[in-house]
Amino acid sequence: MLLIASSTVLAAPTPPVPAAGAAAPIERPLSIRLDIDATQNWRNDKQWSRASTQQHYQLSTRLRSDGRLYHDNLLEPDLERRVRIKSEYYTYQGLLQLRRDNGGRLPDAAQAARGFGGQTLQQHHACVDAADCPNAVAERYAAISALQNNSLAELEEFIATYDQPGGTYRYFFGYAGCPNQMRLQHRAHFEGEQAYDRDKKKLQPFTLDWSADSRGSADEQARLCQRYVATVDTRDGSVYLETAFVPSARGQIVSVLSGASEQRQADLPLPSEVMRWLADQLGHAPPQLKRSATLQLDRPLDGNATVLGLFDGSARVQLEWAFTEAKAP
């Protein structure tokens, strides 16, 4: 049994570099369109509000596969198995890179550790445990940990298991500089009366208006390139998506309390119930789908749960998703 460091299972691994004679890389376009039309009422004793929102999100990007077929599903639904599979895949990718860097042979652990530029593994452990740690560092850390706990012969045998025929899963990753587009539109209006004094007796009228219409900044577009990881089961064509990510629109908030107005910029959140529904639809899905639903909204649309009370509303959502083979030009 290969001894690996389980703490390295974090972000998506970097797309592998295919070896000579390996399968040709494959790219697939990914697109998500989500429309939301929702209303909600709130009451807490004499305090009250009503809210409505219309939101539209349209995203397209591309993911890349090395073209190989793997035996394990990198996004295995069983969490315990997924942790093992992803941890081993990290290790595998790190070992391949170390072997490429060392003229086609695996180095020993001390030699590999020096490849960190003179810093110690302990110094890099904090990076590996951080959400924004570069994937290459996490893979290198996993590989060095494996070198410390296994013989070179055992690791070569481990690498060879990935070349065994009969795999059924294709892995797809985002990549830097991918072509992508986004359109994020958000409108929301809240109005009501709320008490801001300690005894909650003096009601003050308020309104809150949110508005955004964005195609994403250069930074947001760059981040979108690497937000998605998918596996395709070639037996039935179904797709496993690691995170059904939809970015919040950056827009303007205008609040009026008893006639006094304030404005500020902020990220305008999607309803949490919609995000849960979206994750359920796309966690394991056909390569193309159109679905709609009416969802109950029990959490505040503005995200402010500190006011307590009863929230009652619904959202009509429509989803279109596609992750299909790219059409020939």
PDB file of N, CA, C and O in Angstrom, residues 261-318:
ATOM      1  N   SER A 261     -30.098  58.550   2.487  1.00  0.00           N
ATOM      2  CA  SER A 261     -29.645  57.616   1.470  1.00  0.00           C
ATOM      3  C   SER A 261     -28.147  57.367   1.571  1.00  0.00           C
ATOM      4  O   SER A 261     -27.374  58.283   1.870  1.00  0.00           O
ATOM      5  N   GLU A 262     -27.737  56.120   1.310  1.00  0.00           N
ATOM      6  CA  GLU A 262     -26.334  55.748   1.241  1.00  0.00           C
ATOM      7  C   GLU A 262     -26.128  54.837   0.037  1.00  0.00           C
ATOM      8  O   GLU A 262     -27.022  54.077  -0.337  1.00  0.00           O
ATOM      9  N   GLN A 263     -24.920  54.915  -0.558  1.00  0.00           N
ATOM     10  CA  GLN A 263     -24.584  54.069  -1.693  1.00  0.00           C
ATOM     11  C   GLN A 263     -23.232  53.417  -1.460  1.00  0.00           C
ATOM     12  O   GLN A 263     -22.347  54.015  -0.848  1.00  0.00           O
ATOM     13  N   ARG A 264     -23.091  52.201  -1.972  1.00  0.00           N
ATOM     14  CA  ARG A 264     -21.813  51.515  -1.892  1.00  0.00           C
ATOM     15  C   ARG A 264     -21.771  50.403  -2.939  1.00  0.00           C
ATOM     16  O   ARG A 264     -22.806  50.019  -3.497  1.00  0.00           O
ATOM     17  N   GLN A 265     -20.579  49.894  -3.205  1.00  0.00           N
ATOM     18  CA  GLN A 265     -20.374  48.781  -4.120  1.00  0.00           C
ATOM     19  C   GLN A 265     -20.191  47.496  -3.312  1.00  0.00           C
ATOM     20  O   GLN A 265     -19.589  47.498  -2.238  1.00  0.00           O
ATOM     21  N   ALA A 266     -20.719  46.395  -3.848  1.00  0.00           N
ATOM     22  CA  ALA A 266     -20.588  45.117  -3.141  1.00  0.00           C
ATOM     23  C   ALA A 266     -20.872  43.975  -4.105  1.00  0.00           C
ATOM     24  O   ALA A 266     -21.426  44.168  -5.194  1.00  0.00           O
ATOM     25  N   ASP A 267     -20.470  42.754  -3.695  1.00  0.00           N
ATOM     26  CA  ASP A 267     -20.850  41.552  -4.425  1.00  0.00           C
ATOM     27  C   ASP A 267     -22.275  41.191  -4.018  1.00  0.00           C
ATOM     28  O   ASP A 267     -22.579  41.089  -2.823  1.00  0.00           O
ATOM     29  N   LEU A 268     -23.147  40.990  -4.990  1.00  0.00           N
ATOM     30  CA  LEU A 268     -24.560  40.721  -4.733  1.00  0.00           C
ATOM     31  C   LEU A 268     -24.794  39.214  -4.755  1.00  0.00           C
ATOM     32  O   LEU A 268     -24.623  38.574  -5.795  1.00  0.00           O
ATOM     33  N   PRO A 269     -25.180  38.628  -3.623  1.00  0.00           N
ATOM     34  CA  PRO A 269     -25.200  37.164  -3.518  1.00  0.00           C
ATOM     35  C   PRO A 269     -26.394  36.527  -4.212  1.00  0.00           C
ATOM     36  O   PRO A 269     -27.472  37.119  -4.346  1.00  0.00           O
ATOM     37  N   LEU A 270     -26.197  35.288  -4.657  1.00  0.00           N
ATOM     38  CA  LEU A 270     -27.295  34.457  -5.128  1.00  0.00           C
ATOM     39  C   LEU A 270     -28.009  33.863  -3.924  1.00  0.00           C
ATOM     40  O   LEU A 270     -27.395  33.655  -2.865  1.00  0.00           O
ATOM     41  N   PRO A 271     -29.295  33.564  -4.032  1.00  0.00           N
ATOM     42  CA  PRO A 271     -29.991  32.891  -2.924  1.00  0.00           C
ATOM     43  C   PRO A 271     -29.328  31.553  -2.605  1.00  0.00           C
ATOM     44  O   PRO A 271     -29.003  30.769  -3.501  1.00  0.00           O
ATOM     45  N   SER A 272     -29.126  31.296  -1.323  1.00  0.00           N
ATOM     46  CA  SER A 272     -28.432  30.070  -0.924  1.00  0.00           C
ATOM     47  C   SER A 272     -29.210  28.822  -1.348  1.00  0.00           C
ATOM     48  O   SER A 272     -28.612  27.793  -1.691  1.00  0.00           O
ATOM     49  N   GLU A 273     -30.544  28.899  -1.345  1.00  0.00           N
ATOM     50  CA  GLU A 273     -31.340  27.740  -1.755  1.00  0.00           C
ATOM     51  C   GLU A 273     -31.115  27.416  -3.235  1.00  0.00           C
ATOM     52  O   GLU A 273     -31.139  26.245  -3.630  1.00  0.00           O
ATOM     53  N   VAL A 274     -30.900  28.451  -4.043  1.00  0.00           N
ATOM     54  CA  VAL A 274     -30.639  28.234  -5.465  1.00  0.00           C
ATOM     55  C   VAL A 274     -29.285  27.564  -5.652  1.00  0.00           C
ATOM     56  O   VAL A 274     -29.134  26.646  -6.477  1.00  0.00           O
ATOM     57  N   MET A 275     -28.283  27.986  -4.892  1.00  0.00           N
ATOM     58  CA  MET A 275     -26.954  27.394  -5.023  1.00  0.00           C
ATOM     59  C   MET A 275     -26.973  25.923  -4.624  1.00  0.00           C
ATOM     60  O   MET A 275     -26.298  25.092  -5.248  1.00  0.00           O
ATOM     61  N   ARG A 276     -27.729  25.579  -3.592  1.00  0.00           N
ATOM     62  CA  ARG A 276     -27.829  24.159  -3.204  1.00  0.00           C
ATOM     63  C   ARG A 276     -28.515  23.350  -4.299  1.00  0.00           C
ATOM     64  O   ARG A 276     -28.096  22.234  -4.620  1.00  0.00           O
ATOM     65  N   TRP A 277     -29.578  23.905  -4.869  1.00  0.00           N
ATOM     66  CA  TRP A 277     -30.286  23.218  -5.954  1.00  0.00           C
ATOM     67  C   TRP A 277     -29.371  23.034  -7.155  1.00  0.00           C
ATOM     68  O   TRP A 277     -29.341  21.961  -7.768  1.00  0.00           O
ATOM     69  N   LEU A 278     -28.599  24.063  -7.483  1.00  0.00           N
ATOM     70  CA  LEU A 278     -27.696  23.991  -8.622  1.00  0.00           C
ATOM     71  C   LEU A 278     -26.653  22.893  -8.412  1.00  0.00           C
ATOM     72  O   LEU A 278     -26.344  22.116  -9.332  1.00  0.00           O
ATOM     73  N   ALA A 279     -26.096  22.820  -7.214  1.00  0.00           N
ATOM     74  CA  ALA A 279     -25.111  21.774  -6.914  1.00  0.00           C
ATOM     75  C   ALA A 279     -25.724  20.391  -7.048  1.00  0.00           C
ATOM     76  O   ALA A 279     -25.080  19.454  -7.547  1.00  0.00           O
ATOM     77  N   ASP A 280     -26.983  20.239  -6.632  1.00  0.00           N
ATOM     78  CA  ASP A 280     -27.659  18.949  -6.759  1.00  0.00           C
ATOM     79  C   ASP A 280     -27.856  18.567  -8.227  1.00  0.00           C
ATOM     80  O   ASP A 280     -27.741  17.396  -8.596  1.00  0.00           O
ATOM     81  N   GLN A 281     -28.168  19.554  -9.070  1.00  0.00           N
ATOM     82  CA  GLN A 281     -28.426  19.265 -10.477  1.00  0.00           C
ATOM     83  C   GLN A 281     -27.151  18.899 -11.227  1.00  0.00           C
ATOM     84  O   GLN A 281     -27.171  18.038 -12.117  1.00  0.00           O
ATOM     85  N   LEU A 282     -26.036  19.555 -10.899  1.00  0.00           N
ATOM     86  CA  LEU A 282     -24.829  19.418 -11.702  1.00  0.00           C
ATOM     87  C   LEU A 282     -23.743  18.555 -11.065  1.00  0.00           C
ATOM     88  O   LEU A 282     -22.699  18.347 -11.669  1.00  0.00           O
ATOM     89  N   GLY A 283     -23.966  18.062  -9.856  1.00  0.00           N
ATOM     90  CA  GLY A 283     -22.971  17.181  -9.256  1.00  0.00           C
ATOM     91  C   GLY A 283     -22.731  15.948 -10.112  1.00  0.00           C
ATOM     92  O   GLY A 283     -21.599  15.491 -10.275  1.00  0.00           O
ATOM     93  N   HIS A 284     -23.802  15.379 -10.656  1.00  0.00           N
ATOM     94  CA  HIS A 284     -23.730  14.259 -11.606  1.00  0.00           C
ATOM     95  C   HIS A 284     -24.873  14.462 -12.576  1.00  0.00           C
ATOM     96  O   HIS A 284     -26.041  14.345 -12.193  1.00  0.00           O
ATOM     97  N   ALA A 285     -24.549  14.782 -13.818  1.00  0.00           N
ATOM     98  CA  ALA A 285     -25.569  15.223 -14.761  1.00  0.00           C
ATOM     99  C   ALA A 285     -25.283  14.692 -16.155  1.00  0.00           C
ATOM    100  O   ALA A 285     -24.150  14.320 -16.463  1.00  0.00           O
ATOM    101  N   PRO A 286     -26.296  14.681 -17.015  1.00  0.00           N
ATOM    102  CA  PRO A 286     -26.033  14.399 -18.425  1.00  0.00           C
ATOM    103  C   PRO A 286     -25.227  15.539 -19.033  1.00  0.00           C
ATOM    104  O   PRO A 286     -25.166  16.639 -18.459  1.00  0.00           O
ATOM    105  N   PRO A 287     -24.611  15.333 -20.175  1.00  0.00           N
ATOM    106  CA  PRO A 287     -23.770  16.385 -20.749  1.00  0.00           C
ATOM    107  C   PRO A 287     -24.551  17.604 -21.212  1.00  0.00           C
ATOM    108  O   PRO A 287     -23.957  18.650 -21.470  1.00  0.00           O
ATOM    109  N   GLN A 288     -25.865  17.491 -21.301  1.00  0.00           N
ATOM    110  CA  GLN A 288     -26.713  18.616 -21.655  1.00  0.00           C
ATOM    111  C   GLN A 288     -28.013  18.490 -20.895  1.00  0.00           C
ATOM    112  O   GLN A 288     -28.553  17.392 -20.765  1.00  0.00           O
ATOM    113  N   LEU A 289     -28.524  19.601 -20.366  1.00  0.00           N
ATOM    114  CA  LEU A 289     -29.818  19.528 -19.705  1.00  0.00           C
ATOM    115  C   LEU A 289     -30.477  20.899 -19.658  1.00  0.00           C
ATOM    116  O   LEU A 289     -29.812  21.938 -19.710  1.00  0.00           O
ATOM    117  N   LYS A 290     -31.794  20.887 -19.537  1.00  0.00           N
ATOM    118  CA  LYS A 290     -32.610  22.067 -19.254  1.00  0.00           C
ATOM    119  C   LYS A 290     -33.559  21.671 -18.135  1.00  0.00           C
ATOM    120  O   LYS A 290     -34.279  20.677 -18.262  1.00  0.00           O
ATOM    121  N   ARG A 291     -33.526  22.439 -17.061  1.00  0.00           N
ATOM    122  CA  ARG A 291     -34.395  22.120 -15.931  1.00  0.00           C
ATOM    123  C   ARG A 291     -34.939  23.401 -15.315  1.00  0.00           C
ATOM    124  O   ARG A 291     -34.305  24.461 -15.377  1.00  0.00           O
ATOM    125  N   SER A 292     -36.095  23.284 -14.697  1.00  0.00           N
ATOM    126  CA  SER A 292     -36.694  24.407 -13.985  1.00  0.00           C
ATOM    127  C   SER A 292     -37.315  23.887 -12.701  1.00  0.00           C
ATOM    128  O   SER A 292     -37.634  22.693 -12.587  1.00  0.00           O
ATOM    129  N   ALA A 293     -37.471  24.775 -11.746  1.00  0.00           N
ATOM    130  CA  ALA A 293     -38.043  24.384 -10.460  1.00  0.00           C
ATOM    131  C   ALA A 293     -38.523  25.630  -9.731  1.00  0.00           C
ATOM    132  O   ALA A 293     -38.102  26.753 -10.035  1.00  0.00           O
ATOM    133  N   THR A 294     -39.408  25.415  -8.777  1.00  0.00           N
ATOM    134  CA  THR A 294     -39.818  26.474  -7.855  1.00  0.00           C
ATOM    135  C   THR A 294     -39.309  26.092  -6.477  1.00  0.00           C
ATOM    136  O   THR A 294     -39.659  25.029  -5.947  1.00  0.00           O
ATOM    137  N   LEU A 295     -38.482  26.944  -5.904  1.00  0.00           N
ATOM    138  CA  LEU A 295     -37.818  26.657  -4.633  1.00  0.00           C
ATOM    139  C   LEU A 295     -38.373  27.540  -3.521  1.00  0.00           C
ATOM    140  O   LEU A 295     -38.616  28.731  -3.728  1.00  0.00           O
ATOM    141  N   GLN A 296     -38.543  26.952  -2.367  1.00  0.00           N
ATOM    142  CA  GLN A 296     -38.935  27.746  -1.195  1.00  0.00           C
ATOM    143  C   GLN A 296     -37.726  28.519  -0.673  1.00  0.00           C
ATOM    144  O   GLN A 296     -36.616  27.980  -0.619  1.00  0.00           O
ATOM    145  N   LEU A 297     -37.943  29.758  -0.291  1.00  0.00           N
ATOM    146  CA  LEU A 297     -36.868  30.606   0.226  1.00  0.00           C
ATOM    147  C   LEU A 297     -37.103  30.876   1.704  1.00  0.00           C
ATOM    148  O   LEU A 297     -37.930  31.713   2.078  1.00  0.00           O
ATOM    149  N   ASP A 298     -36.381  30.165   2.546  1.00  0.00           N
ATOM    150  CA  ASP A 298     -36.515  30.317   3.996  1.00  0.00           C
ATOM    151  C   ASP A 298     -35.388  31.135   4.605  1.00  0.00           C
ATOM    152  O   ASP A 298     -35.396  31.419   5.799  1.00  0.00           O
ATOM    153  N   ARG A 299     -34.396  31.472   3.786  1.00  0.00           N
ATOM    154  CA  ARG A 299     -33.286  32.304   4.241  1.00  0.00           C
ATOM    155  C   ARG A 299     -33.422  33.690   3.620  1.00  0.00           C
ATOM    156  O   ARG A 299     -33.947  33.825   2.510  1.00  0.00           O
ATOM    157  N   PRO A 300     -32.971  34.744   4.317  1.00  0.00           N
ATOM    158  CA  PRO A 300     -33.182  36.106   3.804  1.00  0.00           C
ATOM    159  C   PRO A 300     -32.472  36.349   2.478  1.00  0.00           C
ATOM    160  O   PRO A 300     -31.308  35.995   2.319  1.00  0.00           O
ATOM    161  N   LEU A 301     -33.179  36.965   1.539  1.00  0.00           N
ATOM    162  CA  LEU A 301     -32.591  37.255   0.238  1.00  0.00           C
ATOM    163  C   LEU A 301     -31.410  38.203   0.329  1.00  0.00           C
ATOM    164  O   LEU A 301     -30.494  38.147  -0.484  1.00  0.00           O
ATOM    165  N   ASP A 302     -31.424  39.106   1.320  1.00  0.00           N
ATOM    166  CA  ASP A 302     -30.311  40.048   1.447  1.00  0.00           C
ATOM    167  C   ASP A 302     -29.171  39.485   2.281  1.00  0.00           C
ATOM    168  O   ASP A 302     -28.164  40.162   2.518  1.00  0.00           O
ATOM    169  N   GLY A 303     -29.306  38.240   2.751  1.00  0.00           N
ATOM    170  CA  GLY A 303     -28.237  37.598   3.508  1.00  0.00           C
ATOM    171  C   GLY A 303     -28.159  37.999   4.962  1.00  0.00           C
ATOM    172  O   GLY A 303     -27.289  37.525   5.695  1.00  0.00           O
ATOM    173  N   ASN A 304     -29.076  38.861   5.434  1.00  0.00           N
ATOM    174  CA  ASN A 304     -29.017  39.351   6.811  1.00  0.00           C
ATOM    175  C   ASN A 304     -29.962  38.543   7.697  1.00  0.00           C
ATOM    176  O   ASN A 304     -31.152  38.844   7.821  1.00  0.00           O
ATOM    177  N   ALA A 305     -29.435  37.492   8.323  1.00  0.00           N
ATOM    178  CA  ALA A 305     -30.235  36.632   9.191  1.00  0.00           C
ATOM    179  C   ALA A 305     -30.293  37.154  10.617  1.00  0.00           C
ATOM    180  O   ALA A 305     -30.995  36.580  11.455  1.00  0.00           O
ATOM    181  N   THR A 306     -29.588  38.244  10.921  1.00  0.00           N
ATOM    182  CA  THR A 306     -29.570  38.759  12.299  1.00  0.00           C
ATOM    183  C   THR A 306     -30.906  39.369  12.696  1.00  0.00           C
ATOM    184  O   THR A 306     -31.172  39.564  13.892  1.00  0.00           O
ATOM    185  N   VAL A 307     -31.768  39.689  11.725  1.00  0.00           N
ATOM    186  CA  VAL A 307     -33.052  40.308  12.064  1.00  0.00           C
ATOM    187  C   VAL A 307     -34.053  39.288  12.596  1.00  0.00           C
ATOM    188  O   VAL A 307     -35.119  39.665  13.086  1.00  0.00           O
ATOM    189  N   LEU A 308     -33.727  37.991  12.469  1.00  0.00           N
ATOM    190  CA  LEU A 308     -34.596  36.907  12.934  1.00  0.00           C
ATOM    191  C   LEU A 308     -35.970  37.016  12.275  1.00  0.00           C
ATOM    192  O   LEU A 308     -36.113  37.625  11.235  1.00  0.00           O
ATOM    193  N   GLY A 309     -36.969  36.401  12.864  1.00  0.00           N
ATOM    194  CA  GLY A 309     -38.300  36.455  12.300  1.00  0.00           C
ATOM    195  C   GLY A 309     -38.540  35.379  11.259  1.00  0.00           C
ATOM    196  O   GLY A 309     -37.749  34.443  11.084  1.00  0.00           O
ATOM    197  N   LEU A 310     -39.664  35.512  10.541  1.00  0.00           N
ATOM    198  CA  LEU A 310     -40.101  34.519   9.576  1.00  0.00           C
ATOM    199  C   LEU A 310     -39.886  35.027   8.159  1.00  0.00           C
ATOM    200  O   LEU A 310     -40.343  36.119   7.801  1.00  0.00           O
ATOM    201  N   PHE A 311     -39.196  34.230   7.352  1.00  0.00           N
ATOM    202  CA  PHE A 311     -38.987  34.531   5.940  1.00  0.00           C
ATOM    203  C   PHE A 311     -39.805  33.535   5.119  1.00  0.00           C
ATOM    204  O   PHE A 311     -39.708  32.323   5.322  1.00  0.00           O
ATOM    205  N   ASP A 312     -40.588  34.054   4.203  1.00  0.00           N
ATOM    206  CA  ASP A 312     -41.454  33.204   3.403  1.00  0.00           C
ATOM    207  C   ASP A 312     -41.419  33.697   1.965  1.00  0.00           C
ATOM    208  O   ASP A 312     -41.808  34.833   1.673  1.00  0.00           O
ATOM    209  N   GLY A 313     -40.927  32.858   1.067  1.00  0.00           N
ATOM    210  CA  GLY A 313     -40.853  33.274  -0.329  1.00  0.00           C
ATOM    211  C   GLY A 313     -40.593  32.096  -1.236  1.00  0.00           C
ATOM    212  O   GLY A 313     -40.490  30.943  -0.797  1.00  0.00           O
ATOM    213  N   SER A 314     -40.489  32.384  -2.515  1.00  0.00           N
ATOM    214  CA  SER A 314     -40.211  31.339  -3.489  1.00  0.00           C
ATOM    215  C   SER A 314     -39.419  31.920  -4.646  1.00  0.00           C
ATOM    216  O   SER A 314     -39.455  33.126  -4.920  1.00  0.00           O
ATOM    217  N   ALA A 315     -38.687  31.050  -5.325  1.00  0.00           N
ATOM    218  CA  ALA A 315     -37.878  31.445  -6.481  1.00  0.00           C
ATOM    219  C   ALA A 315     -38.175  30.492  -7.624  1.00  0.00           C
ATOM    220  O   ALA A 315     -38.126  29.266  -7.454  1.00  0.00           O
ATOM    221  N   ARG A 316     -38.468  31.056  -8.760  1.00  0.00           N
ATOM    222  CA  ARG A 316     -38.602  30.280  -9.980  1.00  0.00           C
ATOM    223  C   ARG A 316     -37.248  30.290 -10.658  1.00  0.00           C
ATOM    224  O   ARG A 316     -36.702  31.356 -10.986  1.00  0.00           O
ATOM    225  N   VAL A 317     -36.656  29.111 -10.855  1.00  0.00           N
ATOM    226  CA  VAL A 317     -35.309  29.034 -11.433  1.00  0.00           C
ATOM    227  C   VAL A 317     -35.357  28.221 -12.718  1.00  0.00           C
ATOM    228  O   VAL A 317     -36.099  27.237 -12.832  1.00  0.00           O
ATOM    229  N   GLN A 318     -34.559  28.637 -13.671  1.00  0.00           N
ATOM    230  CA  GLN A 318     -34.400  27.922 -14.922  1.00  0.00           C
ATOM    231  C   GLN A 318     -32.915  27.739 -15.192  1.00  0.00           C
ATOM    232  O   GLN A 318     -32.134  28.689 -15.072  1.00  0.00           O
TER     233      GLN A 318
END
